[in-house]
Amino acid sequence: MHELSLSSAILATTLRHAEGRPVRSVQMRIGAMRQVVPESLDFYFGIVTRGTLAEGAALEVDYLPARLRCGDCAREWEPELPLFRCPGCGGAAVETLSGTEFGIEYITVEEEEEAETPCIAPR
Amino acid sequence: MHRTKVKVAEDALDANTTIANANRADFDRDEVSVVNFMSAPGAGKTTLLERALTGLEARVGVLEGDVQGSADADRLSALHLPVVQLNTDSGFGGECHLDANMVRSALADLPLADLDLLVIENVGNLVCPAEFKVGEDARVMVSAVTEGEDKPLKYPLMFRTCELVLINKVDLLEHLDFDLDRFLYHLDAVHPGVEHMLVSAKSGEGVDGFRDWLERIAGRAPAAA
């Protein structure tokens, strides 16, 4: 359900960087800990972009796994459930290596062709 | 026409964070501590505030977030506190959470310079409010024992981004199958070491501890020994 709020945030950032140009695609990286449902994000992105310069833009998302590291024993693992204690030593000083990303990497926009300047260089 | 790739390299929530930082600067200027108070609908946020804010020494104000209506603000106004109602259906599209911009729009109505503490009662929801910082010093979430032991595992972002968890409605424990140890085990797995308190907004059990916590956040009481 939070995909609607998140779609609105993605749209706002996209339009700011598009600077008035029509947007064709948005490339993102989203970590597993954001608990985003891909189909739901696509659905809401399609709705919030209606009537904007990003209408019809493709949302291309690289979904990243959650990866944690124990600060006590240096073990690294990818949790299936949101468990933040080290499965090896039980330590709580766990560092998140990846999984919280919610970044827009690139957008692709349409540019008007610049008016052709006739070549008047002297021979 | 041709296509151009524009580098963005920005968190999609950065715009919200920028406004949250502006709120933060205003709060710092007026030396007011801010608590973002969150829970699922019906967990008992307003009743807990009625109890805990009564007798609080710190000068407190409340920003009351709801999709619609002013029922909660009306209840808290009875405590003779400055209360401002923020409805997310008027101009904000019926949002299920408060974001930094909505909070910003209400700041002018609050006497920030006369407050030690501002409690922002968020819209009841365990998902979206956790995503949007509003400029708070601390986050408190309420989880009622009627909600089940598995909630930390289902809403890890909410349970991980708070500084205090109030386990409410403990007066009902004897009538429920709720396994408190199992809840605490899940809470510790999701957010190891997070502070928690057992409270009952109905009987008042544990509310003194929460009030003391608020006094500390507001800078009105020494840190706990």
CSV table of C-alpha atoms in Angstrom, one decimal:
chain,number,residue,atom,x,y,z
A,1,MET,CA,0.0,0.0,0.0
A,2,HIS,CA,2.9,2.4,0.6
A,3,GLU,CA,3.7,2.1,-3.1
A,4,LEU,CA,1.3,5.0,-3.8
A,5,SER,CA,3.2,7.4,-1.6
A,6,LEU,CA,6.5,6.1,-2.9
A,7,SER,CA,5.3,6.5,-6.5
A,8,SER,CA,4.5,10.1,-5.8
A,9,ALA,CA,7.9,10.7,-4.4
A,10,ILE,CA,9.6,9.1,-7.4
A,11,LEU,CA,7.5,11.2,-9.8
A,12,ALA,CA,8.4,14.5,-8.0
A,13,THR,CA,12.1,13.7,-8.1
A,14,THR,CA,11.8,12.6,-11.8
A,15,LEU,CA,10.0,15.7,-12.9
A,16,ARG,CA,12.5,18.0,-11.1
A,17,HIS,CA,15.4,16.4,-13.0
A,18,ALA,CA,13.4,16.3,-16.3
A,19,GLU,CA,13.3,20.1,-16.4
A,20,GLY,CA,10.3,20.2,-18.7
A,21,ARG,CA,11.3,17.4,-21.0
A,22,PRO,CA,9.1,14.3,-21.6
A,23,VAL,CA,10.3,11.3,-19.6
A,24,ARG,CA,10.6,7.9,-21.3
A,25,SER,CA,12.1,5.8,-18.5
A,26,VAL,CA,13.2,5.9,-14.9
A,27,GLN,CA,16.0,3.6,-13.6
A,28,MET,CA,16.0,2.9,-9.9
A,29,ARG,CA,17.7,0.7,-7.3
A,30,ILE,CA,15.4,-0.5,-4.5
A,31,GLY,CA,16.5,-2.6,-1.6
A,32,ALA,CA,14.5,-5.6,-0.2
A,33,MET,CA,14.1,-3.9,3.2
A,34,ARG,CA,11.9,-1.2,1.6
A,35,GLN,CA,9.3,-4.0,1.3
A,36,VAL,CA,8.2,-2.7,-2.1
A,37,VAL,CA,5.9,-4.9,-4.2
A,38,PRO,CA,7.1,-4.5,-7.8
A,39,GLU,CA,3.7,-5.0,-9.4
A,40,SER,CA,2.1,-2.6,-7.0
A,41,LEU,CA,4.8,0.1,-7.6
A,42,ASP,CA,4.3,-0.3,-11.4
A,43,PHE,CA,0.6,0.0,-11.0
A,44,TYR,CA,0.7,3.2,-8.9
A,45,PHE,CA,3.5,4.8,-10.9
A,46,GLY,CA,1.3,4.4,-14.0
A,47,ILE,CA,-1.5,6.2,-12.2
A,48,VAL,CA,0.4,9.1,-10.6
A,49,THR,CA,2.2,9.8,-13.9
A,50,ARG,CA,-1.0,10.3,-15.9
A,51,GLY,CA,-1.3,13.8,-17.3
A,52,THR,CA,2.3,14.6,-16.5
A,53,LEU,CA,5.5,14.7,-18.6
A,54,ALA,CA,6.3,11.2,-17.3
A,55,GLU,CA,3.1,9.6,-18.6
A,56,GLY,CA,3.9,6.3,-20.2
A,57,ALA,CA,7.5,6.3,-18.8
A,58,ALA,CA,8.9,2.8,-18.1
A,59,LEU,CA,9.9,2.2,-14.5
A,60,GLU,CA,13.0,0.0,-14.6
A,61,VAL,CA,14.0,-1.2,-11.2
A,62,ASP,CA,17.0,-3.2,-10.0
A,63,TYR,CA,15.8,-4.9,-6.8
A,64,LEU,CA,18.7,-5.6,-4.4
A,65,PRO,CA,18.8,-8.2,-1.6
A,66,ALA,CA,19.2,-7.2,2.0
A,67,ARG,CA,22.7,-7.9,3.1
A,68,LEU,CA,23.9,-7.6,6.7
A,69,ARG,CA,27.3,-7.8,8.5
A,70,CYS,CA,27.8,-8.6,12.2
A,71,GLY,CA,30.0,-6.0,13.9
A,72,ASP,CA,31.2,-8.6,16.4
A,73,CYS,CA,32.2,-11.6,14.3
A,74,ALA,CA,32.2,-10.1,10.8
A,75,ARG,CA,29.9,-12.7,9.4
A,76,GLU,CA,27.9,-11.5,6.4
A,77,TRP,CA,24.5,-12.9,5.4
A,78,GLU,CA,21.3,-12.2,3.5
A,79,PRO,CA,18.3,-12.5,5.9
A,80,GLU,CA,15.2,-14.2,4.7
A,81,LEU,CA,13.1,-12.7,7.5
A,82,PRO,CA,13.9,-9.2,8.9
A,83,LEU,CA,16.1,-10.6,11.7
A,84,PHE,CA,18.8,-8.3,12.8
A,85,ARG,CA,20.8,-10.4,15.2
A,86,CYS,CA,23.8,-12.3,13.9
A,87,PRO,CA,22.8,-16.0,13.3
A,88,GLY,CA,26.4,-16.9,14.1
A,89,CYS,CA,27.3,-15.2,17.4
A,90,GLY,CA,23.9,-13.6,18.4
A,91,GLY,CA,25.5,-10.2,18.3
A,92,ALA,CA,23.4,-7.1,17.9
A,93,ALA,CA,26.0,-4.7,16.4
A,94,VAL,CA,24.7,-5.5,13.0
A,95,GLU,CA,25.5,-3.3,10.1
A,96,THR,CA,23.3,-3.0,7.0
A,97,LEU,CA,25.4,-3.4,3.8
A,98,SER,CA,22.5,-3.2,1.4
A,99,GLY,CA,18.8,-3.4,1.3
A,100,THR,CA,17.6,0.0,2.2
A,101,GLU,CA,18.2,1.6,-1.2
A,102,PHE,CA,15.5,3.8,-2.8
A,103,GLY,CA,17.4,5.7,-5.3
A,104,ILE,CA,16.8,7.0,-8.8
A,105,GLU,CA,20.0,6.4,-10.8
A,106,TYR,CA,19.0,7.8,-14.2
A,107,ILE,CA,16.1,9.1,-16.2
A,108,THR,CA,15.8,9.1,-20.0
A,109,VAL,CA,14.2,12.1,-21.5
A,110,GLU,CA,13.2,13.3,-25.0
A,111,GLU,CA,15.2,16.2,-26.3
A,112,GLU,CA,14.0,18.5,-29.1
A,113,GLU,CA,16.5,18.4,-32.0
A,114,GLU,CA,18.5,21.6,-32.0
A,115,ALA,CA,17.9,23.7,-35.1
A,116,GLU,CA,20.4,22.8,-37.7
A,117,THR,CA,23.0,25.5,-38.1
A,118,PRO,CA,24.1,25.7,-41.7
A,119,CYS,CA,27.8,25.2,-42.2
A,120,ILE,CA,29.2,28.4,-43.3
A,121,ALA,CA,32.8,27.6,-42.7
A,122,PRO,CA,35.0,29.1,-45.4
A,123,ARG,CA,36.5,26.7,-47.8
B,1,MET,CA,13.8,14.2,-31.3
B,2,HIS,CA,16.4,12.1,-29.5
B,3,ARG,CA,16.7,10.5,-26.1
B,4,THR,CA,19.1,11.7,-23.4
B,5,LYS,CA,20.1,9.9,-20.3
B,6,VAL,CA,20.1,12.3,-17.3
B,7,LYS,CA,22.0,11.2,-14.2
B,8,VAL,CA,19.9,11.6,-11.0
B,9,ALA,CA,21.7,9.6,-8.3
B,10,GLU,CA,19.3,10.7,-5.6
B,11,ASP,CA,17.2,9.0,-3.1
B,12,ALA,CA,13.6,9.5,-4.2
B,13,LEU,CA,12.7,10.7,-0.7
B,14,ASP,CA,15.4,13.3,-0.7
B,15,ALA,CA,12.9,16.1,-1.4
B,16,ASN,CA,11.1,15.1,1.8
B,17,THR,CA,14.3,14.9,3.8
B,18,THR,CA,15.2,18.5,2.7
B,19,ILE,CA,11.9,19.8,4.0
B,20,ALA,CA,12.3,17.7,7.2
B,21,ASN,CA,15.7,19.4,7.7
B,22,ALA,CA,14.1,22.8,7.4
B,23,ASN,CA,11.5,21.8,10.0
B,24,ARG,CA,14.4,20.6,12.2
B,25,ALA,CA,16.1,24.0,11.9
B,26,ASP,CA,12.9,25.7,13.0
B,27,PHE,CA,12.5,23.3,16.0
B,28,ASP,CA,16.2,23.9,17.0
B,29,ARG,CA,15.8,27.7,16.7
B,30,ASP,CA,12.9,27.5,19.2
B,31,GLU,CA,14.5,24.8,21.3
B,32,VAL,CA,11.6,22.5,21.0
B,33,SER,CA,12.0,18.7,21.1
B,34,VAL,CA,9.8,16.8,18.7
B,35,VAL,CA,8.4,13.3,19.0
B,36,ASN,CA,6.8,11.5,16.0
B,37,PHE,CA,4.2,9.3,17.6
B,38,MET,CA,3.1,6.4,15.4
B,39,SER,CA,1.0,3.2,15.5
B,40,ALA,CA,-1.6,1.2,13.6
B,41,PRO,CA,-5.2,2.6,13.8
B,42,GLY,CA,-6.8,1.9,17.2
B,43,ALA,CA,-3.6,1.0,19.1
B,44,GLY,CA,-4.4,3.8,21.6
B,45,LYS,CA,-2.2,6.7,20.7
B,46,THR,CA,-4.7,9.4,21.6
B,47,THR,CA,-5.7,7.8,24.9
B,48,LEU,CA,-2.1,7.3,25.8
B,49,LEU,CA,-1.4,11.0,25.1
B,50,GLU,CA,-4.4,12.0,27.2
B,51,ARG,CA,-2.9,10.1,30.1
B,52,ALA,CA,0.8,10.9,29.6
B,53,LEU,CA,0.4,14.6,28.8
B,54,THR,CA,-1.7,15.2,31.9
B,55,GLY,CA,0.7,16.3,34.6
B,56,LEU,CA,3.7,16.7,32.3
B,57,GLU,CA,5.9,19.6,33.5
B,58,ALA,CA,7.3,20.3,30.1
B,59,ARG,CA,5.3,22.8,28.0
B,60,VAL,CA,3.8,20.5,25.3
B,61,GLY,CA,1.9,21.0,22.1
B,62,VAL,CA,0.3,18.5,19.8
B,63,LEU,CA,0.1,18.3,16.1
B,64,GLU,CA,-2.7,15.9,15.4
B,65,GLY,CA,-2.6,14.1,12.0
B,66,ASP,CA,-5.8,12.4,10.7
B,67,VAL,CA,-7.2,11.7,7.3
B,68,GLN,CA,-10.4,13.4,8.3
B,69,GLY,CA,-12.1,15.0,11.3
B,70,SER,CA,-11.0,16.6,14.5
B,71,ALA,CA,-12.2,14.0,17.1
B,72,ASP,CA,-8.7,13.3,18.5
B,73,ALA,CA,-7.7,17.0,18.5
B,74,ASP,CA,-10.9,17.8,20.4
B,75,ARG,CA,-10.1,15.2,23.0
B,76,LEU,CA,-6.6,16.6,23.5
B,77,SER,CA,-7.8,20.2,23.5
B,78,ALA,CA,-9.7,19.4,26.7
B,79,LEU,CA,-6.2,19.2,28.4
B,80,HIS,CA,-5.8,22.9,27.6
B,81,LEU,CA,-2.8,22.3,25.4
B,82,PRO,CA,-2.1,24.0,22.1
B,83,VAL,CA,-3.4,21.4,19.6
B,84,VAL,CA,-3.4,21.8,15.8
B,85,GLN,CA,-5.4,19.5,13.6
B,86,LEU,CA,-3.8,18.5,10.3
B,87,ASN,CA,-6.2,16.7,8.0
B,88,THR,CA,-4.5,14.9,5.1
B,89,ASP,CA,-7.7,15.0,3.0
B,90,SER,CA,-7.7,18.7,2.6
B,91,GLY,CA,-5.1,19.5,0.0
B,92,PHE,CA,-3.0,16.4,0.5
B,93,GLY,CA,-5.1,13.9,-1.3
B,94,GLY,CA,-6.2,11.9,1.7
B,95,GLU,CA,-2.7,10.6,2.5
B,96,CYS,CA,-2.2,7.8,4.9
B,97,HIS,CA,0.7,9.5,6.7
B,98,LEU,CA,2.2,12.9,7.5
B,99,ASP,CA,5.2,14.0,5.5
B,100,ALA,CA,7.6,16.8,6.1
B,101,ASN,CA,5.7,19.3,3.9
B,102,MET,CA,2.4,18.7,5.6
B,103,VAL,CA,4.0,19.2,9.0
B,104,ARG,CA,5.7,22.4,7.7
B,105,SER,CA,2.3,23.8,6.6
B,106,ALA,CA,1.0,23.6,10.1
B,107,LEU,CA,4.0,25.0,12.0
B,108,ALA,CA,2.9,28.6,11.7
B,109,ASP,CA,-0.2,27.7,13.8
B,110,LEU,CA,1.8,26.3,16.7
B,111,PRO,CA,3.4,28.5,19.3
B,112,LEU,CA,6.8,26.8,18.9
B,113,ALA,CA,8.7,29.4,20.9
B,114,ASP,CA,6.5,28.7,24.0
B,115,LEU,CA,7.0,24.9,23.8
B,116,ASP,CA,9.5,22.5,25.2
B,117,LEU,CA,8.0,19.5,23.4
B,118,LEU,CA,5.9,18.9,20.3
B,119,VAL,CA,4.2,15.6,19.9
B,120,ILE,CA,3.2,14.8,16.3
B,121,GLU,CA,0.5,12.2,16.4
B,122,ASN,CA,0.8,10.6,13.0
B,123,VAL,CA,-2.0,9.0,10.9
B,124,GLY,CA,-2.7,5.5,12.1
B,125,ASN,CA,-0.7,3.2,9.8
B,126,LEU,CA,2.3,0.9,10.3
B,127,VAL,CA,3.8,1.4,6.8
B,128,CYS,CA,3.9,4.8,5.2
B,129,PRO,CA,4.6,7.0,8.3
B,130,ALA,CA,7.9,5.1,8.8
B,131,GLU,CA,9.1,6.2,5.3
B,132,PHE,CA,8.7,9.9,5.8
B,133,LYS,CA,10.9,11.9,8.3
B,134,VAL,CA,9.2,15.1,9.5
B,135,GLY,CA,12.1,16.6,11.4
B,136,GLU,CA,11.6,14.8,14.7
B,137,ASP,CA,14.2,14.1,17.5
B,138,ALA,CA,12.7,10.7,18.3
B,139,ARG,CA,10.1,8.3,17.1
B,140,VAL,CA,7.8,6.4,19.5
B,141,MET,CA,5.5,3.7,18.3
B,142,VAL,CA,2.6,2.1,20.0
B,143,SER,CA,1.9,-1.6,19.5
B,144,ALA,CA,-1.2,-3.0,21.3
B,145,VAL,CA,-1.3,-6.6,22.5
B,146,THR,CA,-4.5,-7.0,20.5
B,147,GLU,CA,-2.4,-6.8,17.3
B,148,GLY,CA,-0.5,-10.0,17.6
B,149,GLU,CA,3.1,-11.1,18.3
B,150,ASP,CA,4.3,-11.1,14.7
B,151,LYS,CA,3.9,-7.4,14.0
B,152,PRO,CA,7.7,-6.6,14.3
B,153,LEU,CA,8.4,-9.2,11.6
B,154,LYS,CA,5.7,-7.8,9.3
B,155,TYR,CA,6.5,-4.1,9.7
B,156,PRO,CA,10.3,-4.1,10.3
B,157,LEU,CA,10.8,-0.6,9.0
B,158,MET,CA,8.4,0.9,11.5
B,159,PHE,CA,9.9,-1.2,14.4
B,160,ARG,CA,13.5,-0.5,13.3
B,161,THR,CA,13.2,3.3,13.0
B,162,CYS,CA,11.8,4.1,16.4
B,163,GLU,CA,13.6,4.8,19.7
B,164,LEU,CA,10.8,3.6,22.0
B,165,VAL,CA,8.1,0.9,21.7
B,166,LEU,CA,5.1,1.2,23.9
B,167,ILE,CA,3.3,-2.1,24.3
B,168,ASN,CA,-0.2,-0.9,25.1
B,169,LYS,CA,-3.4,-2.5,26.4
B,170,VAL,CA,-1.5,-4.8,28.8
B,171,ASP,CA,-4.7,-4.8,31.0
B,172,LEU,CA,-6.2,-7.1,28.4
B,173,LEU,CA,-3.3,-9.7,28.5
B,174,GLU,CA,-5.2,-12.1,30.8
B,175,HIS,CA,-8.1,-12.3,28.2
B,176,LEU,CA,-5.9,-12.9,25.2
B,177,ASP,CA,-3.6,-15.6,23.8
B,178,PHE,CA,-1.0,-12.9,23.1
B,179,ASP,CA,2.4,-14.4,24.1
B,180,LEU,CA,4.4,-11.4,25.4
B,181,ASP,CA,7.7,-13.2,25.4
B,182,ARG,CA,7.3,-14.1,21.8
B,183,PHE,CA,6.5,-10.5,20.9
B,184,LEU,CA,9.6,-9.3,22.7
B,185,TYR,CA,11.7,-12.0,21.0
B,186,HIS,CA,10.5,-10.8,17.6
B,187,LEU,CA,11.0,-7.1,18.6
B,188,ASP,CA,14.6,-7.9,19.7
B,189,ALA,CA,15.3,-9.8,16.4
B,190,VAL,CA,14.1,-6.8,14.3
B,191,HIS,CA,15.5,-4.0,16.5
B,192,PRO,CA,18.0,-5.5,19.0
B,193,GLY,CA,18.1,-3.5,22.2
B,194,VAL,CA,15.3,-1.0,21.5
B,195,GLU,CA,13.7,0.4,24.6
B,196,HIS,CA,10.2,-0.7,25.4
B,197,MET,CA,7.6,-0.2,28.1
B,198,LEU,CA,4.5,-2.1,29.0
B,199,VAL,CA,1.6,0.3,29.4
B,200,SER,CA,-2.1,0.5,29.7
B,201,ALA,CA,-3.8,3.7,28.6
B,202,LYS,CA,-7.0,2.4,30.2
B,203,SER,CA,-5.7,1.6,33.7
B,204,GLY,CA,-2.7,4.0,33.7
B,205,GLU,CA,-0.2,1.2,34.3
B,206,GLY,CA,3.3,2.2,33.0
B,207,VAL,CA,2.2,5.6,31.9
B,208,ASP,CA,4.4,7.4,34.5
B,209,GLY,CA,7.4,5.8,32.8
B,210,PHE,CA,6.4,7.1,29.4
B,211,ARG,CA,5.7,10.6,30.9
B,212,ASP,CA,9.2,10.6,32.5
B,213,TRP,CA,10.7,9.6,29.1
B,214,LEU,CA,8.9,12.6,27.5
B,215,GLU,CA,10.3,14.9,30.2
B,216,ARG,CA,13.8,13.7,29.4
B,217,ILE,CA,13.3,14.2,25.7
B,218,ALA,CA,12.0,17.7,26.4
B,219,GLY,CA,15.1,18.3,28.5
B,220,ARG,CA,13.0,18.8,31.7
B,221,ALA,CA,14.4,15.9,33.6
B,222,PRO,CA,17.9,14.4,34.1
B,223,ALA,CA,18.7,11.3,32.0
B,224,ALA,CA,17.7,8.1,33.7
B,225,ALA,CA,20.3,6.7,36.0
